[in-house]
PDB file of C-alpha atoms in Angstrom:
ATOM      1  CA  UNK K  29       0.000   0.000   0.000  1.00 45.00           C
ATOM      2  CA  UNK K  30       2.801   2.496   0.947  1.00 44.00           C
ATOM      3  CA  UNK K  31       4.433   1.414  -2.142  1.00 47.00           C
ATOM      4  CA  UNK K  32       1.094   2.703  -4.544  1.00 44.00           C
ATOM      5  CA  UNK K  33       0.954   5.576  -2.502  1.00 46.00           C
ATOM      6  CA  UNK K  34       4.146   7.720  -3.489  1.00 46.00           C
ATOM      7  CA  UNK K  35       3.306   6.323  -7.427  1.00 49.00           C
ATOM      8  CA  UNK K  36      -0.103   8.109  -7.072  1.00 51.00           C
ATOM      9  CA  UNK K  37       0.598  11.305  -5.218  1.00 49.00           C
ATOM     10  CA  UNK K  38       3.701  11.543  -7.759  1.00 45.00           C
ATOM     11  CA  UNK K  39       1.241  11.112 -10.503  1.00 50.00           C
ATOM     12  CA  UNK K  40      -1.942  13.401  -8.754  1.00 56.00           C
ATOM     13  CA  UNK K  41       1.021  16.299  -8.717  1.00 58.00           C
ATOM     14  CA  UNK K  42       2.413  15.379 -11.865  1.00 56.00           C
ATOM     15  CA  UNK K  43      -1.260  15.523 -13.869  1.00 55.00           C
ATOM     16  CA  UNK K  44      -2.079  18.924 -11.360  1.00 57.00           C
ATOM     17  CA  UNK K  45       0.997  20.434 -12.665  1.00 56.00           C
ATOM     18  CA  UNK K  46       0.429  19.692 -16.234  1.00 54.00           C
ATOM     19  CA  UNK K  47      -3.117  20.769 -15.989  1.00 48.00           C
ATOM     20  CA  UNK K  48      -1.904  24.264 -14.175  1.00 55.00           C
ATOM     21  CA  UNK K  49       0.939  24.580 -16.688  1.00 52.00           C
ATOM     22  CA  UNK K  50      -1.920  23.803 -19.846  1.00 51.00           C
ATOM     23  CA  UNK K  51      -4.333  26.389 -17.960  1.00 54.00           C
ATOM     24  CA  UNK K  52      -1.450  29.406 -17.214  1.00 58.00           C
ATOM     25  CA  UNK K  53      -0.279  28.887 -21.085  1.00 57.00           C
ATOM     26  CA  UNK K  54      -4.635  29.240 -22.037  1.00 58.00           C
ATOM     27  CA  UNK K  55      -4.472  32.120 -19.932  1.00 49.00           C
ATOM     28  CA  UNK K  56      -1.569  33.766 -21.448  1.00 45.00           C
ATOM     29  CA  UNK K  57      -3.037  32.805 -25.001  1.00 44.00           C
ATOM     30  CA  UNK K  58      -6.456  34.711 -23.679  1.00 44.00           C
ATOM     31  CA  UNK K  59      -4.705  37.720 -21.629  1.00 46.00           C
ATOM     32  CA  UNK K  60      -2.049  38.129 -25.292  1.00 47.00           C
ATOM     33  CA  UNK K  61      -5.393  38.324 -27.379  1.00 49.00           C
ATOM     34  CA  UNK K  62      -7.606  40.624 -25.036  1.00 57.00           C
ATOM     35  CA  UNK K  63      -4.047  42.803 -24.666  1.00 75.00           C
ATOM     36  CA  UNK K  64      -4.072  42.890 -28.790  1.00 83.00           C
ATOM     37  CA  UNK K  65      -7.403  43.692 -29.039  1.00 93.00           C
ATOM     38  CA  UNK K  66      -7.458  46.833 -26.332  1.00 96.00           C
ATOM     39  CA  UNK K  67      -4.028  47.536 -28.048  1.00 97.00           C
ATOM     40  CA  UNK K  68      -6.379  47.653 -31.244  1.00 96.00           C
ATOM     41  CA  UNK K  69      -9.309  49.449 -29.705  1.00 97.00           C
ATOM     42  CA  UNK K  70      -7.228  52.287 -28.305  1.00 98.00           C
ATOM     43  CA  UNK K  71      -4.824  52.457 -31.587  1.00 97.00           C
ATOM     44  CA  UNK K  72      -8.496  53.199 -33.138  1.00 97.00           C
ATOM     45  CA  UNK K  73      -9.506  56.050 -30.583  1.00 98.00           C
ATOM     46  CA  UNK K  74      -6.336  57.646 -30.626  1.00 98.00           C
ATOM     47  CA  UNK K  75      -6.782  58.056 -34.467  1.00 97.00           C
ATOM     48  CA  UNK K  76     -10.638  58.943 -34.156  1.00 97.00           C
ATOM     49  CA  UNK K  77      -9.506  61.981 -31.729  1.00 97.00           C
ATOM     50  CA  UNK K  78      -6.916  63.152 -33.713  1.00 96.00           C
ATOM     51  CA  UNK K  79      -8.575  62.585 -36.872  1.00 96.00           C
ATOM     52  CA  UNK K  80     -11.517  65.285 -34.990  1.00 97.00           C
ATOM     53  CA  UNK K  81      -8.705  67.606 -34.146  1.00 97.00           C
ATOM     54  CA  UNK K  82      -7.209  67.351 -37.445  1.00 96.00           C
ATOM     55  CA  UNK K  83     -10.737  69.200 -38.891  1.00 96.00           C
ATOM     56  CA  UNK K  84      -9.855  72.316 -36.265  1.00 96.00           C
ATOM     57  CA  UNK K  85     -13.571  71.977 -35.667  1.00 97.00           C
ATOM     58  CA  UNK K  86     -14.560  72.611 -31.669  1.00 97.00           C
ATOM     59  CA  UNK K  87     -17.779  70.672 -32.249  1.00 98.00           C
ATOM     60  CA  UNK K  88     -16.568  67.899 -34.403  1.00 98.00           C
ATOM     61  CA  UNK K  89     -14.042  67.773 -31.822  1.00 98.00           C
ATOM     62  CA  UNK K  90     -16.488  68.150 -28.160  1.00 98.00           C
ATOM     63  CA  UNK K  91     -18.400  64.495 -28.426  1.00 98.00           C
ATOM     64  CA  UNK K  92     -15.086  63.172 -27.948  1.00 98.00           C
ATOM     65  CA  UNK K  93     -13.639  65.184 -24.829  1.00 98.00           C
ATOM     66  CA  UNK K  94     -14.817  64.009 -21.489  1.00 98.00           C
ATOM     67  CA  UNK K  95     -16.944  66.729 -19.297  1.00 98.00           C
ATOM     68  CA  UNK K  96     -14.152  66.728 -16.649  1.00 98.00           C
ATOM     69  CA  UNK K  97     -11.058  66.437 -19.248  1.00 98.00           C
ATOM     70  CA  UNK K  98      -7.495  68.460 -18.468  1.00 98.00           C
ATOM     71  CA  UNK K  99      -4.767  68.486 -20.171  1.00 97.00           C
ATOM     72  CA  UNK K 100      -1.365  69.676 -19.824  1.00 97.00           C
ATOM     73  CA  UNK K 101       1.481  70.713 -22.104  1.00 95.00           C
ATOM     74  CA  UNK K 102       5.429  70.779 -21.406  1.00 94.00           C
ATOM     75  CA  UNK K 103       5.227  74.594 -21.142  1.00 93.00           C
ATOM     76  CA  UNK K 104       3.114  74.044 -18.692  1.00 95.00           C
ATOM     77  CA  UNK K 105      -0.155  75.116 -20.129  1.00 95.00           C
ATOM     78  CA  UNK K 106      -3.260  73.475 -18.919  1.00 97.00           C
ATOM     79  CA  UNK K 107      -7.047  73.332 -20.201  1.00 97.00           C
ATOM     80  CA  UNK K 108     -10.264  71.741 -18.976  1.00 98.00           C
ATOM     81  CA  UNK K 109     -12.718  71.446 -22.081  1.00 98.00           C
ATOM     82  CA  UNK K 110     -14.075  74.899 -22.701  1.00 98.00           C
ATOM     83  CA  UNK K 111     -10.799  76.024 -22.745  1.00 97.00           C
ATOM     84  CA  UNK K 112      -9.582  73.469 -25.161  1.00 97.00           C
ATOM     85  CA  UNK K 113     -12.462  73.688 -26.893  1.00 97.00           C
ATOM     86  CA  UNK K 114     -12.681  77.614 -27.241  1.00 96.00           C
ATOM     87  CA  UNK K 115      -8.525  78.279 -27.814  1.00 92.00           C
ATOM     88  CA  UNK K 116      -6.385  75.290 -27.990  1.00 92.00           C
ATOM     89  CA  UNK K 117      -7.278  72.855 -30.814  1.00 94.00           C
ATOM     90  CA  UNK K 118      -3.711  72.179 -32.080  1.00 94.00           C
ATOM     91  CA  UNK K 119      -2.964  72.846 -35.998  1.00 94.00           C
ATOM     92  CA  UNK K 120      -2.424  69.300 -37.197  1.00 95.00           C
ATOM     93  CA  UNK K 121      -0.250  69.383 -40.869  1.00 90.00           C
ATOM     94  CA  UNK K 122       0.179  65.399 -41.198  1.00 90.00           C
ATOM     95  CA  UNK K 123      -1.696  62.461 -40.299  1.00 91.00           C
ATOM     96  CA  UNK K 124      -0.236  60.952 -36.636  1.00 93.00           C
ATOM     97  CA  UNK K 125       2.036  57.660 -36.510  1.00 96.00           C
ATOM     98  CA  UNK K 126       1.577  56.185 -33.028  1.00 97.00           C
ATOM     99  CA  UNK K 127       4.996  54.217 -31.996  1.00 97.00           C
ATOM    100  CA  UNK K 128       5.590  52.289 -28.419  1.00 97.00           C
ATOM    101  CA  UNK K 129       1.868  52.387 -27.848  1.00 98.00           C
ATOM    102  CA  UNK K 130       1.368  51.008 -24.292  1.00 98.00           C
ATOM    103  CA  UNK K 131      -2.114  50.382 -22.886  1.00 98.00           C
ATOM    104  CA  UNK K 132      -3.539  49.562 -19.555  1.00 97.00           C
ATOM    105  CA  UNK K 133      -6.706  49.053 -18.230  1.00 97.00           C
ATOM    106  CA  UNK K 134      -8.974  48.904 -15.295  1.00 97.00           C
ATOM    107  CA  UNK K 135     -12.975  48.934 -15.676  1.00 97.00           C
ATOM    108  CA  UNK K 136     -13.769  51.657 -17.713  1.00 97.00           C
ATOM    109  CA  UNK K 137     -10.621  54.193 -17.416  1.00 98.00           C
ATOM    110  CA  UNK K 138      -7.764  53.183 -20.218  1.00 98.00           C
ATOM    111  CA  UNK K 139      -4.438  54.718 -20.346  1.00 98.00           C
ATOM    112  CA  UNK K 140      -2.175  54.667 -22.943  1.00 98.00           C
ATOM    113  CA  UNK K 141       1.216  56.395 -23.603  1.00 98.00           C
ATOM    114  CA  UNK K 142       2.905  56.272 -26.757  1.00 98.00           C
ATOM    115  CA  UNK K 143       5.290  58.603 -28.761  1.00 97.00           C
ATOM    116  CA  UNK K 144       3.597  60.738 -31.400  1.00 94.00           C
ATOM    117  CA  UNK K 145       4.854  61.647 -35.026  1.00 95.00           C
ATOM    118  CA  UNK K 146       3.246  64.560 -35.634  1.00 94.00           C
ATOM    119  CA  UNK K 147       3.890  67.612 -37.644  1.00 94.00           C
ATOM    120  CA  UNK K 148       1.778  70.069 -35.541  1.00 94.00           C
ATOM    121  CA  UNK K 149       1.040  73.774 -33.901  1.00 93.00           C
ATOM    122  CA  UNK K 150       0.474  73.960 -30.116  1.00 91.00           C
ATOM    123  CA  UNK K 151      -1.176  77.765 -29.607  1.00 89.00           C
ATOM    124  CA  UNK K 152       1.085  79.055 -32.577  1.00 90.00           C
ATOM    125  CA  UNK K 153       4.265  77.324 -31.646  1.00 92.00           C
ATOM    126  CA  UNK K 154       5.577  74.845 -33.715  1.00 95.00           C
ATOM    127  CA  UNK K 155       5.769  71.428 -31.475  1.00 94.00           C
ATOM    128  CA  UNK K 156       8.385  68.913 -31.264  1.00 93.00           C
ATOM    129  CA  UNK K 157       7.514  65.641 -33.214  1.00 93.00           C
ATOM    130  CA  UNK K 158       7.858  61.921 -31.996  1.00 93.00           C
ATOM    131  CA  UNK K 159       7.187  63.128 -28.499  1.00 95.00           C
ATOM    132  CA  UNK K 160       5.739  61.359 -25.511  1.00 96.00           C
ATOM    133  CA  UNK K 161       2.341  61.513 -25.167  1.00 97.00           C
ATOM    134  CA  UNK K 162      -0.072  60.176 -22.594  1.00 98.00           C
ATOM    135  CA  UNK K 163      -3.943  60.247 -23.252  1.00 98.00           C
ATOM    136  CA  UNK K 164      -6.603  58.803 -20.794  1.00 98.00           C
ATOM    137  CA  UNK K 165      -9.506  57.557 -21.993  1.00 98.00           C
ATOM    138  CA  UNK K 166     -13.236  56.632 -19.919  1.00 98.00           C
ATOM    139  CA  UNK K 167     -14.994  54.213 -21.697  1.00 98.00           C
ATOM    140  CA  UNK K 168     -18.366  53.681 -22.100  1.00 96.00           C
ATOM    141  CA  UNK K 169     -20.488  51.048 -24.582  1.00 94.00           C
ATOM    142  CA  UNK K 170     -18.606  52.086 -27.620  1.00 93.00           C
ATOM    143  CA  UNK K 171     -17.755  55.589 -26.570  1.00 97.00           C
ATOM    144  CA  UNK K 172     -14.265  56.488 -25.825  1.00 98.00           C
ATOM    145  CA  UNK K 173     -13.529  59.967 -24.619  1.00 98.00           C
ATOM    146  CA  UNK K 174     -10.560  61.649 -23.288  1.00 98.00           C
ATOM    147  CA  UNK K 175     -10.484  62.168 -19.434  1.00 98.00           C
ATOM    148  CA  UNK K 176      -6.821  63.779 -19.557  1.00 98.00           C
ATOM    149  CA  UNK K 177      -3.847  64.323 -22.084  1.00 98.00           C
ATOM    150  CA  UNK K 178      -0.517  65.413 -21.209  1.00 97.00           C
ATOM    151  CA  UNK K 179       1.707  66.470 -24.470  1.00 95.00           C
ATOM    152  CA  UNK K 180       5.889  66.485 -23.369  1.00 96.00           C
ATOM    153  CA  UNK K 181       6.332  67.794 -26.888  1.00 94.00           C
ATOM    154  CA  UNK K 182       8.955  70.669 -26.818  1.00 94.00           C
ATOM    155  CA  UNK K 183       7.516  73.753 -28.045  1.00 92.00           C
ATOM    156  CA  UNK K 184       9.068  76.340 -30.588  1.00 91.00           C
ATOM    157  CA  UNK K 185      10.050  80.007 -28.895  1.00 80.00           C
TER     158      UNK K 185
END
């Protein structure tokens, strides 16, 4: 009996491992693919805001700016929405390439960083490209809207 014992509690933590090892790696699988797909999902609302802001439009701009959004710049400017809306849209002069995009998540707040290529005017001053950028987003059903922004691009004197 002792003998079919150690055979059987070798083999109960044997199979347990494999199955924990087979259920981490369907995990991973599952946490890679929902990580690609709110990679994907952001990557898309990035481009739909900047793609508004692009038009220089305040209203085609407003559906997609949160009620309590602020943002700050690296000269230390800051905004809530009227603000924003009223003075601040920047010039955009080409369309945005989003490199190291890095997401996170938790409920319905996202926040992603990335560096933006961007040829662009920040209140009349030519602003650095390929700077860091870090945009939160509240999401809601299918509506994404900016909560906060903070742009670390250098400005022009």
């Amino acid at each position: 009996m002792i003998r079919h014992a150690v055979p059987q509690a070798m083999t109960r933590n044997a199979t347990a491992g494999i199955l924990a090892l087979m259920l981490a790696t369907g995990f991973a699988s599952a946490v890679a693919a929902a990580d690609d797909s709110l990679e994907s999902e952001a990557r898309a609302a990035i481009t739909a805001v900047f793609d508004a802001l692009a038009t220089g439009d305040a209203e085609t701009v407003r559906p997609f700016i949160a009620p309590e959004f602020q943002l700050v710049r690296s000269d230390g400017a800051a905004y809530n929405k009227e603000e924003y809306l009223a003075r601040s849209i920047p010039h955009i002069d080409s369309t945005p390439v989003i490199n190291d995009l890095v997401v996170t998540r938790n409920g319905d707040i996202v926040v992603t960083r990335m560096r933006l290529q961007i040829e662009e005017e920040l209140d009349g001053k030519k602003a650095e490209s390929n700077a860091p950028q870090l945009i939160v987003f509240r999401v809601t059903g299918d509506t994404w809207q900016v909560v906060a922004s903070g742009n670390f691009a250098r400005l022009a004197e």
